[in-house]
PDB file of C-alpha atoms in Angstrom:
ATOM      1  CA  LYS A   1      62.986  23.163 177.216  1.00  0.00           C
ATOM      2  CA  THR A   2      64.481  20.750 174.708  1.00  0.00           C
ATOM      3  CA  HIS A   3      62.358  18.542 172.457  1.00  0.00           C
ATOM      4  CA  THR A   4      63.827  15.430 170.796  1.00  0.00           C
ATOM      5  CA  THR A   5      62.521  14.688 167.327  1.00  0.00           C
ATOM      6  CA  MET A   6      62.707  11.209 165.911  1.00  0.00           C
ATOM      7  CA  ASN A   7      64.096  10.994 162.381  1.00  0.00           C
ATOM      8  CA  LEU A   8      61.735   8.822 160.319  1.00  0.00           C
ATOM      9  CA  ASN A   9      63.561   9.461 157.075  1.00  0.00           C
ATOM     10  CA  THR A  10      65.868   6.516 157.482  1.00  0.00           C
ATOM     11  CA  THR A  11      67.065   4.381 154.616  1.00  0.00           C
ATOM     12  CA  ALA A  12      67.625   0.669 154.437  1.00  0.00           C
ATOM     13  CA  ALA A  13      70.267  -1.170 152.525  1.00  0.00           C
ATOM     14  CA  LYS A  14      68.929  -1.855 149.022  1.00  0.00           C
ATOM     15  CA  ILE A  15      68.984  -5.456 147.872  1.00  0.00           C
ATOM     16  CA  SER A  16      67.757  -6.425 144.380  1.00  0.00           C
ATOM     17  CA  ALA A  17      64.497  -8.374 144.259  1.00  0.00           C
ATOM     18  CA  PRO A  18      64.086 -11.574 142.220  1.00  0.00           C
ATOM     19  CA  ASP A  19      62.713 -11.200 138.694  1.00  0.00           C
ATOM     20  CA  ILE A  20      59.286 -12.588 137.780  1.00  0.00           C
ATOM     21  CA  THR A  21      58.793 -13.619 134.169  1.00  0.00           C
ATOM     22  CA  PHE A  22      55.688 -14.967 132.386  1.00  0.00           C
ATOM     23  CA  SER A  23      56.428 -17.363 129.583  1.00  0.00           C
ATOM     24  CA  PRO A  24      54.928 -20.508 127.949  1.00  0.00           C
ATOM     25  CA  ASP A  25      58.457 -21.977 127.995  1.00  0.00           C
ATOM     26  CA  LEU A  26      59.084 -24.041 131.088  1.00  0.00           C
ATOM     27  CA  GLN A  27      62.380 -23.601 132.947  1.00  0.00           C
ATOM     28  CA  ARG A  28      63.218 -27.285 133.286  1.00  0.00           C
ATOM     29  CA  GLU A  29      66.370 -26.574 135.261  1.00  0.00           C
ATOM     30  CA  ALA A  30      64.386 -25.003 138.122  1.00  0.00           C
ATOM     31  CA  LYS A  31      65.135 -26.445 141.549  1.00  0.00           C
ATOM     32  CA  GLU A  32      61.693 -25.653 142.913  1.00  0.00           C
ATOM     33  CA  TRP A  33      58.344 -26.264 141.194  1.00  0.00           C
ATOM     34  CA  ILE A  34      54.961 -24.980 142.286  1.00  0.00           C
ATOM     35  CA  VAL A  35      51.679 -26.131 140.712  1.00  0.00           C
ATOM     36  CA  ILE A  36      48.577 -24.018 141.383  1.00  0.00           C
ATOM     37  CA  GLY A  37      44.987 -24.830 140.521  1.00  0.00           C
ATOM     38  CA  ARG A  38      41.466 -25.257 141.843  1.00  0.00           C
ATOM     39  CA  LYS A  39      40.948 -28.515 143.708  1.00  0.00           C
ATOM     40  CA  ALA A  40      38.525 -29.888 141.117  1.00  0.00           C
ATOM     41  CA  GLY A  41      40.876 -29.132 138.234  1.00  0.00           C
ATOM     42  CA  LEU A  42      44.068 -30.661 139.588  1.00  0.00           C
ATOM     43  CA  THR A  43      44.541 -34.278 138.656  1.00  0.00           C
ATOM     44  CA  GLN A  44      47.395 -36.730 138.914  1.00  0.00           C
ATOM     45  CA  GLN A  45      47.632 -36.677 135.101  1.00  0.00           C
ATOM     46  CA  ASN A  46      47.932 -32.968 134.597  1.00  0.00           C
ATOM     47  CA  VAL A  47      50.306 -32.342 137.549  1.00  0.00           C
ATOM     48  CA  VAL A  48      52.622 -35.091 136.351  1.00  0.00           C
ATOM     49  CA  SER A  49      52.348 -33.754 132.802  1.00  0.00           C
ATOM     50  CA  VAL A  50      53.426 -30.195 133.504  1.00  0.00           C
ATOM     51  CA  THR A  51      56.183 -31.175 135.931  1.00  0.00           C
ATOM     52  CA  SER A  52      57.474 -34.247 134.063  1.00  0.00           C
ATOM     53  CA  ALA A  53      57.392 -36.071 137.364  1.00  0.00           C
ATOM     54  CA  GLU A  54      56.563 -39.560 136.017  1.00  0.00           C
ATOM     55  CA  ASN A  55      58.772 -41.225 138.656  1.00  0.00           C
ATOM     56  CA  ASP A  56      56.708 -39.545 141.409  1.00  0.00           C
ATOM     57  CA  GLU A  57      53.289 -40.240 139.919  1.00  0.00           C
ATOM     58  CA  LYS A  58      52.018 -42.292 142.862  1.00  0.00           C
ATOM     59  CA  ILE A  59      53.241 -39.753 145.401  1.00  0.00           C
ATOM     60  CA  ILE A  60      51.487 -36.916 143.492  1.00  0.00           C
ATOM     61  CA  GLY A  61      48.279 -38.933 143.370  1.00  0.00           C
ATOM     62  CA  ALA A  62      48.410 -39.530 147.121  1.00  0.00           C
ATOM     63  CA  LEU A  63      49.061 -35.853 147.810  1.00  0.00           C
ATOM     64  CA  LEU A  64      46.092 -34.745 145.723  1.00  0.00           C
ATOM     65  CA  ASN A  65      43.830 -37.313 147.398  1.00  0.00           C
ATOM     66  CA  SER A  66      44.854 -36.019 150.824  1.00  0.00           C
ATOM     67  CA  ILE A  67      43.728 -32.441 150.061  1.00  0.00           C
ATOM     68  CA  LYS A  68      40.203 -31.584 151.196  1.00  0.00           C
ATOM     69  CA  GLU A  69      37.733 -29.416 149.317  1.00  0.00           C
ATOM     70  CA  SER A  70      38.770 -26.417 151.385  1.00  0.00           C
ATOM     71  CA  GLY A  71      42.174 -26.603 149.703  1.00  0.00           C
ATOM     72  CA  LYS A  72      45.738 -26.343 150.997  1.00  0.00           C
ATOM     73  CA  ALA A  73      49.415 -26.440 149.967  1.00  0.00           C
ATOM     74  CA  THR A  74      51.468 -29.580 150.245  1.00  0.00           C
ATOM     75  CA  THR A  75      55.155 -30.155 149.445  1.00  0.00           C
ATOM     76  CA  PHE A  76      57.523 -33.033 148.932  1.00  0.00           C
ATOM     77  CA  LEU A  77      61.259 -33.274 148.164  1.00  0.00           C
ATOM     78  CA  THR A  78      63.017 -35.391 145.613  1.00  0.00           C
ATOM     79  CA  ASP A  79      66.753 -35.794 145.047  1.00  0.00           C
ATOM     80  CA  GLU A  80      66.658 -33.150 142.313  1.00  0.00           C
ATOM     81  CA  ARG A  81      63.993 -30.620 143.291  1.00  0.00           C
ATOM     82  CA  LYS A  82      61.209 -29.449 145.571  1.00  0.00           C
ATOM     83  CA  LEU A  83      57.596 -29.779 144.352  1.00  0.00           C
ATOM     84  CA  THR A  84      54.676 -27.900 145.935  1.00  0.00           C
ATOM     85  CA  VAL A  85      51.011 -28.350 144.968  1.00  0.00           C
ATOM     86  CA  ILE A  86      48.650 -25.499 145.913  1.00  0.00           C
ATOM     87  CA  ALA A  87      45.040 -26.606 145.644  1.00  0.00           C
ATOM     88  CA  LEU A  88      42.639 -23.699 145.851  1.00  0.00           C
ATOM     89  CA  PRO A  89      39.283 -24.098 147.581  1.00  0.00           C
ATOM     90  CA  ALA A  90      36.257 -25.421 145.748  1.00  0.00           C
ATOM     91  CA  GLU A  91      33.712 -22.779 144.745  1.00  0.00           C
ATOM     92  CA  ASP A  92      31.234 -23.681 147.475  1.00  0.00           C
ATOM     93  CA  LYS A  93      34.019 -23.183 150.074  1.00  0.00           C
ATOM     94  CA  ILE A  94      34.850 -19.647 148.933  1.00  0.00           C
ATOM     95  CA  SER A  95      33.515 -16.602 150.730  1.00  0.00           C
ATOM     96  CA  ARG A  96      31.163 -14.521 148.661  1.00  0.00           C
ATOM     97  CA  ASN A  97      33.607 -11.628 149.132  1.00  0.00           C
ATOM     98  CA  ASN A  98      36.528 -13.526 147.621  1.00  0.00           C
ATOM     99  CA  HIS A  99      37.519 -13.966 143.964  1.00  0.00           C
ATOM    100  CA  THR A 100      36.645 -17.251 142.226  1.00  0.00           C
ATOM    101  CA  PHE A 101      40.335 -18.124 141.893  1.00  0.00           C
ATOM    102  CA  SER A 102      41.247 -17.148 145.468  1.00  0.00           C
ATOM    103  CA  PRO A 103      44.196 -14.767 144.797  1.00  0.00           C
ATOM    104  CA  HIS A 104      44.590 -14.047 148.508  1.00  0.00           C
ATOM    105  CA  GLU A 105      44.955 -17.785 149.174  1.00  0.00           C
ATOM    106  CA  ILE A 106      47.623 -17.940 146.467  1.00  0.00           C
ATOM    107  CA  THR A 107      49.637 -15.126 148.034  1.00  0.00           C
ATOM    108  CA  ASP A 108      49.367 -16.672 151.533  1.00  0.00           C
ATOM    109  CA  SER A 109      50.417 -20.091 150.187  1.00  0.00           C
ATOM    110  CA  LEU A 110      53.481 -18.519 148.527  1.00  0.00           C
ATOM    111  CA  ASP A 111      54.876 -17.356 151.879  1.00  0.00           C
ATOM    112  CA  GLY A 112      58.638 -17.907 151.664  1.00  0.00           C
ATOM    113  CA  LEU A 113      58.769 -17.592 147.877  1.00  0.00           C
ATOM    114  CA  HIS A 114      60.741 -14.352 148.133  1.00  0.00           C
ATOM    115  CA  SER A 115      63.594 -16.082 149.886  1.00  0.00           C
ATOM    116  CA  ALA A 116      63.422 -19.263 147.789  1.00  0.00           C
ATOM    117  CA  ALA A 117      63.559 -17.250 144.514  1.00  0.00           C
ATOM    118  CA  ARG A 118      66.734 -15.519 145.689  1.00  0.00           C
ATOM    119  CA  GLU A 119      68.596 -18.794 146.010  1.00  0.00           C
ATOM    120  CA  ASN A 120      67.172 -20.835 143.134  1.00  0.00           C
ATOM    121  CA  LEU A 121      65.102 -20.594 139.967  1.00  0.00           C
ATOM    122  CA  VAL A 122      61.443 -21.338 140.745  1.00  0.00           C
ATOM    123  CA  GLN A 123      58.971 -22.574 138.089  1.00  0.00           C
ATOM    124  CA  ILE A 124      55.260 -21.907 138.764  1.00  0.00           C
ATOM    125  CA  CYS A 125      52.619 -23.721 136.698  1.00  0.00           C
ATOM    126  CA  VAL A 126      49.014 -22.584 136.910  1.00  0.00           C
ATOM    127  CA  ILE A 127      46.270 -24.928 135.626  1.00  0.00           C
ATOM    128  CA  ASP A 128      42.593 -24.185 135.011  1.00  0.00           C
ATOM    129  CA  GLN A 129      39.943 -24.758 132.340  1.00  0.00           C
ATOM    130  CA  GLU A 130      39.300 -21.037 132.253  1.00  0.00           C
ATOM    131  CA  ILE A 131      42.893 -19.920 132.703  1.00  0.00           C
ATOM    132  CA  GLU A 132      42.634 -16.995 130.297  1.00  0.00           C
ATOM    133  CA  LYS A 133      40.170 -15.335 132.747  1.00  0.00           C
ATOM    134  CA  PHE A 134      42.476 -15.751 135.713  1.00  0.00           C
ATOM    135  CA  MET A 135      45.943 -14.947 134.398  1.00  0.00           C
ATOM    136  CA  CYS A 136      45.904 -11.318 135.686  1.00  0.00           C
ATOM    137  CA  PRO A 137      44.548 -12.059 139.144  1.00  0.00           C
ATOM    138  CA  VAL A 138      47.185 -14.813 139.492  1.00  0.00           C
ATOM    139  CA  ALA A 139      49.884 -12.362 138.320  1.00  0.00           C
ATOM    140  CA  ALA A 140      48.795  -9.861 140.980  1.00  0.00           C
ATOM    141  CA  ALA A 141      48.791 -12.547 143.676  1.00  0.00           C
ATOM    142  CA  ILE A 142      52.328 -13.683 142.805  1.00  0.00           C
ATOM    143  CA  ALA A 143      53.525 -10.030 142.660  1.00  0.00           C
ATOM    144  CA  ARG A 144      52.356  -9.461 146.229  1.00  0.00           C
ATOM    145  CA  ALA A 145      54.415 -12.480 147.366  1.00  0.00           C
ATOM    146  CA  ILE A 146      57.637 -11.008 145.956  1.00  0.00           C
ATOM    147  CA  PRO A 147      57.754  -7.244 146.691  1.00  0.00           C
ATOM    148  CA  LEU A 148      60.389  -5.085 145.001  1.00  0.00           C
ATOM    149  CA  TYR A 149      61.194  -3.189 148.218  1.00  0.00           C
ATOM    150  CA  HIS A 150      62.130  -4.652 151.573  1.00  0.00           C
ATOM    151  CA  SER A 151      64.294  -3.632 154.501  1.00  0.00           C
ATOM    152  CA  LYS A 152      65.350  -7.020 155.749  1.00  0.00           C
ATOM    153  CA  SER A 153      69.136  -7.052 156.026  1.00  0.00           C
ATOM    154  CA  SER A 154      69.163 -10.820 156.563  1.00  0.00           C
ATOM    155  CA  LEU A 155      68.150 -11.621 153.000  1.00  0.00           C
ATOM    156  CA  LYS A 156      70.819 -13.230 150.828  1.00  0.00           C
ATOM    157  CA  GLU A 157      72.087 -11.662 147.638  1.00  0.00           C
ATOM    158  CA  LEU A 158      70.589 -13.039 144.417  1.00  0.00           C
ATOM    159  CA  ALA A 159      72.150 -16.271 143.194  1.00  0.00           C
ATOM    160  CA  PRO A 160      73.372 -16.377 139.574  1.00  0.00           C
ATOM    161  CA  THR A 161      70.365 -18.569 138.698  1.00  0.00           C
ATOM    162  CA  SER A 162      67.355 -17.184 140.520  1.00  0.00           C
ATOM    163  CA  GLY A 163      63.921 -15.671 139.998  1.00  0.00           C
ATOM    164  CA  VAL A 164      60.430 -16.986 139.147  1.00  0.00           C
ATOM    165  CA  ASN A 165      59.001 -18.095 135.818  1.00  0.00           C
ATOM    166  CA  VAL A 166      55.227 -18.484 135.510  1.00  0.00           C
ATOM    167  CA  THR A 167      53.539 -20.677 132.872  1.00  0.00           C
ATOM    168  CA  PHE A 168      49.789 -21.000 132.400  1.00  0.00           C
ATOM    169  CA  TYR A 169      47.903 -24.094 131.232  1.00  0.00           C
ATOM    170  CA  SER A 170      44.312 -24.791 130.246  1.00  0.00           C
ATOM    171  CA  ASP A 171      42.940 -28.230 131.123  1.00  0.00           C
ATOM    172  CA  ASN A 172      40.049 -29.276 128.905  1.00  0.00           C
ATOM    173  CA  ALA A 173      38.044 -32.124 130.348  1.00  0.00           C
ATOM    174  CA  GLY A 174      41.032 -33.856 131.826  1.00  0.00           C
ATOM    175  CA  GLU A 175      43.201 -33.710 128.686  1.00  0.00           C
ATOM    176  CA  VAL A 176      46.890 -32.969 128.862  1.00  0.00           C
ATOM    177  CA  PRO A 177      47.258 -29.238 129.678  1.00  0.00           C
ATOM    178  CA  THR A 178      48.104 -26.905 126.848  1.00  0.00           C
ATOM    179  CA  HIS A 179      49.502 -23.369 126.751  1.00  0.00           C
ATOM    180  CA  PRO A 180      47.148 -20.469 126.021  1.00  0.00           C
ATOM    181  CA  SER A 181      47.826 -19.566 122.424  1.00  0.00           C
ATOM    182  CA  ALA A 182      47.499 -15.749 122.780  1.00  0.00           C
ATOM    183  CA  GLU A 183      50.781 -14.015 123.464  1.00  0.00           C
ATOM    184  CA  LYS A 184      48.970 -10.859 124.565  1.00  0.00           C
ATOM    185  CA  GLU A 185      47.641 -12.599 127.678  1.00  0.00           C
ATOM    186  CA  TYR A 186      51.202 -13.291 128.838  1.00  0.00           C
ATOM    187  CA  GLU A 187      52.210  -9.688 128.094  1.00  0.00           C
ATOM    188  CA  THR A 188      49.208  -8.377 130.035  1.00  0.00           C
ATOM    189  CA  ALA A 189      49.930 -10.626 133.028  1.00  0.00           C
ATOM    190  CA  SER A 190      53.492  -9.374 133.078  1.00  0.00           C
ATOM    191  CA  ALA A 191      52.311  -5.755 132.983  1.00  0.00           C
ATOM    192  CA  VAL A 192      49.897  -6.355 135.864  1.00  0.00           C
ATOM    193  CA  CYS A 193      52.623  -8.030 137.918  1.00  0.00           C
ATOM    194  CA  ASN A 194      55.058  -5.142 137.366  1.00  0.00           C
ATOM    195  CA  GLY A 195      52.364  -2.575 138.170  1.00  0.00           C
ATOM    196  CA  VAL A 196      51.442  -4.253 141.460  1.00  0.00           C
ATOM    197  CA  ARG A 197      55.083  -4.545 142.530  1.00  0.00           C
ATOM    198  CA  LEU A 198      55.797  -0.902 141.675  1.00  0.00           C
ATOM    199  CA  ALA A 199      52.682   0.331 143.461  1.00  0.00           C
ATOM    200  CA  ALA A 200      53.630  -1.692 146.559  1.00  0.00           C
ATOM    201  CA  GLN A 201      57.132  -0.303 146.401  1.00  0.00           C
ATOM    202  CA  LEU A 202      55.863   3.280 146.475  1.00  0.00           C
ATOM    203  CA  GLY A 203      53.759   2.474 149.551  1.00  0.00           C
ATOM    204  CA  ASP A 204      56.524   0.581 151.358  1.00  0.00           C
ATOM    205  CA  MET A 205      59.469   2.932 150.834  1.00  0.00           C
ATOM    206  CA  PRO A 206      60.191   5.604 153.493  1.00  0.00           C
ATOM    207  CA  PRO A 207      60.097   9.268 152.320  1.00  0.00           C
ATOM    208  CA  ALA A 208      63.894   9.559 152.200  1.00  0.00           C
ATOM    209  CA  GLU A 209      64.099   6.964 149.458  1.00  0.00           C
TER     210      GLU A 209
END
């Protein structure tokens, strides 16, 4: 009697994943911008400030006003770039089992970032009054949205200008957002991001690889 054994040690074509960097220096040439923050902390003033979108100030104000306390992501296109605002739920709308800064909501809202970051440079700006407390959870959430390993053959090769740059801002009582002064926080966020991506890669890769 003959038994057929399925070979599970298959390998997939390896395609490089987009880089994720953490830096206080904005990548102004980015074709896609994403602003993340808690609903109560996102204002027309600070979103316009970090994105230099003075010409779209009224549109940004209308988008923020349309977002409910439960939070959501909303996007609009200009002639030069794509701008997405991700408003996280207010604290009273968060499950007791979820983190204050809703990292799972961030990852879910960044669906499609992996493909976008292959074709263009993406600038992510994260705003919060207590941003130093949330830099690492945010880094982990972004890392889960852009895994190092994947077996999708339909993904495009990386464009010459591609990847994701993440910049953090503190917003004190509605003032213009400022960068956290401590360089170590950026280094720690980068280390957390790399660790999460490597751990996910070990779990996703088949034994043969």
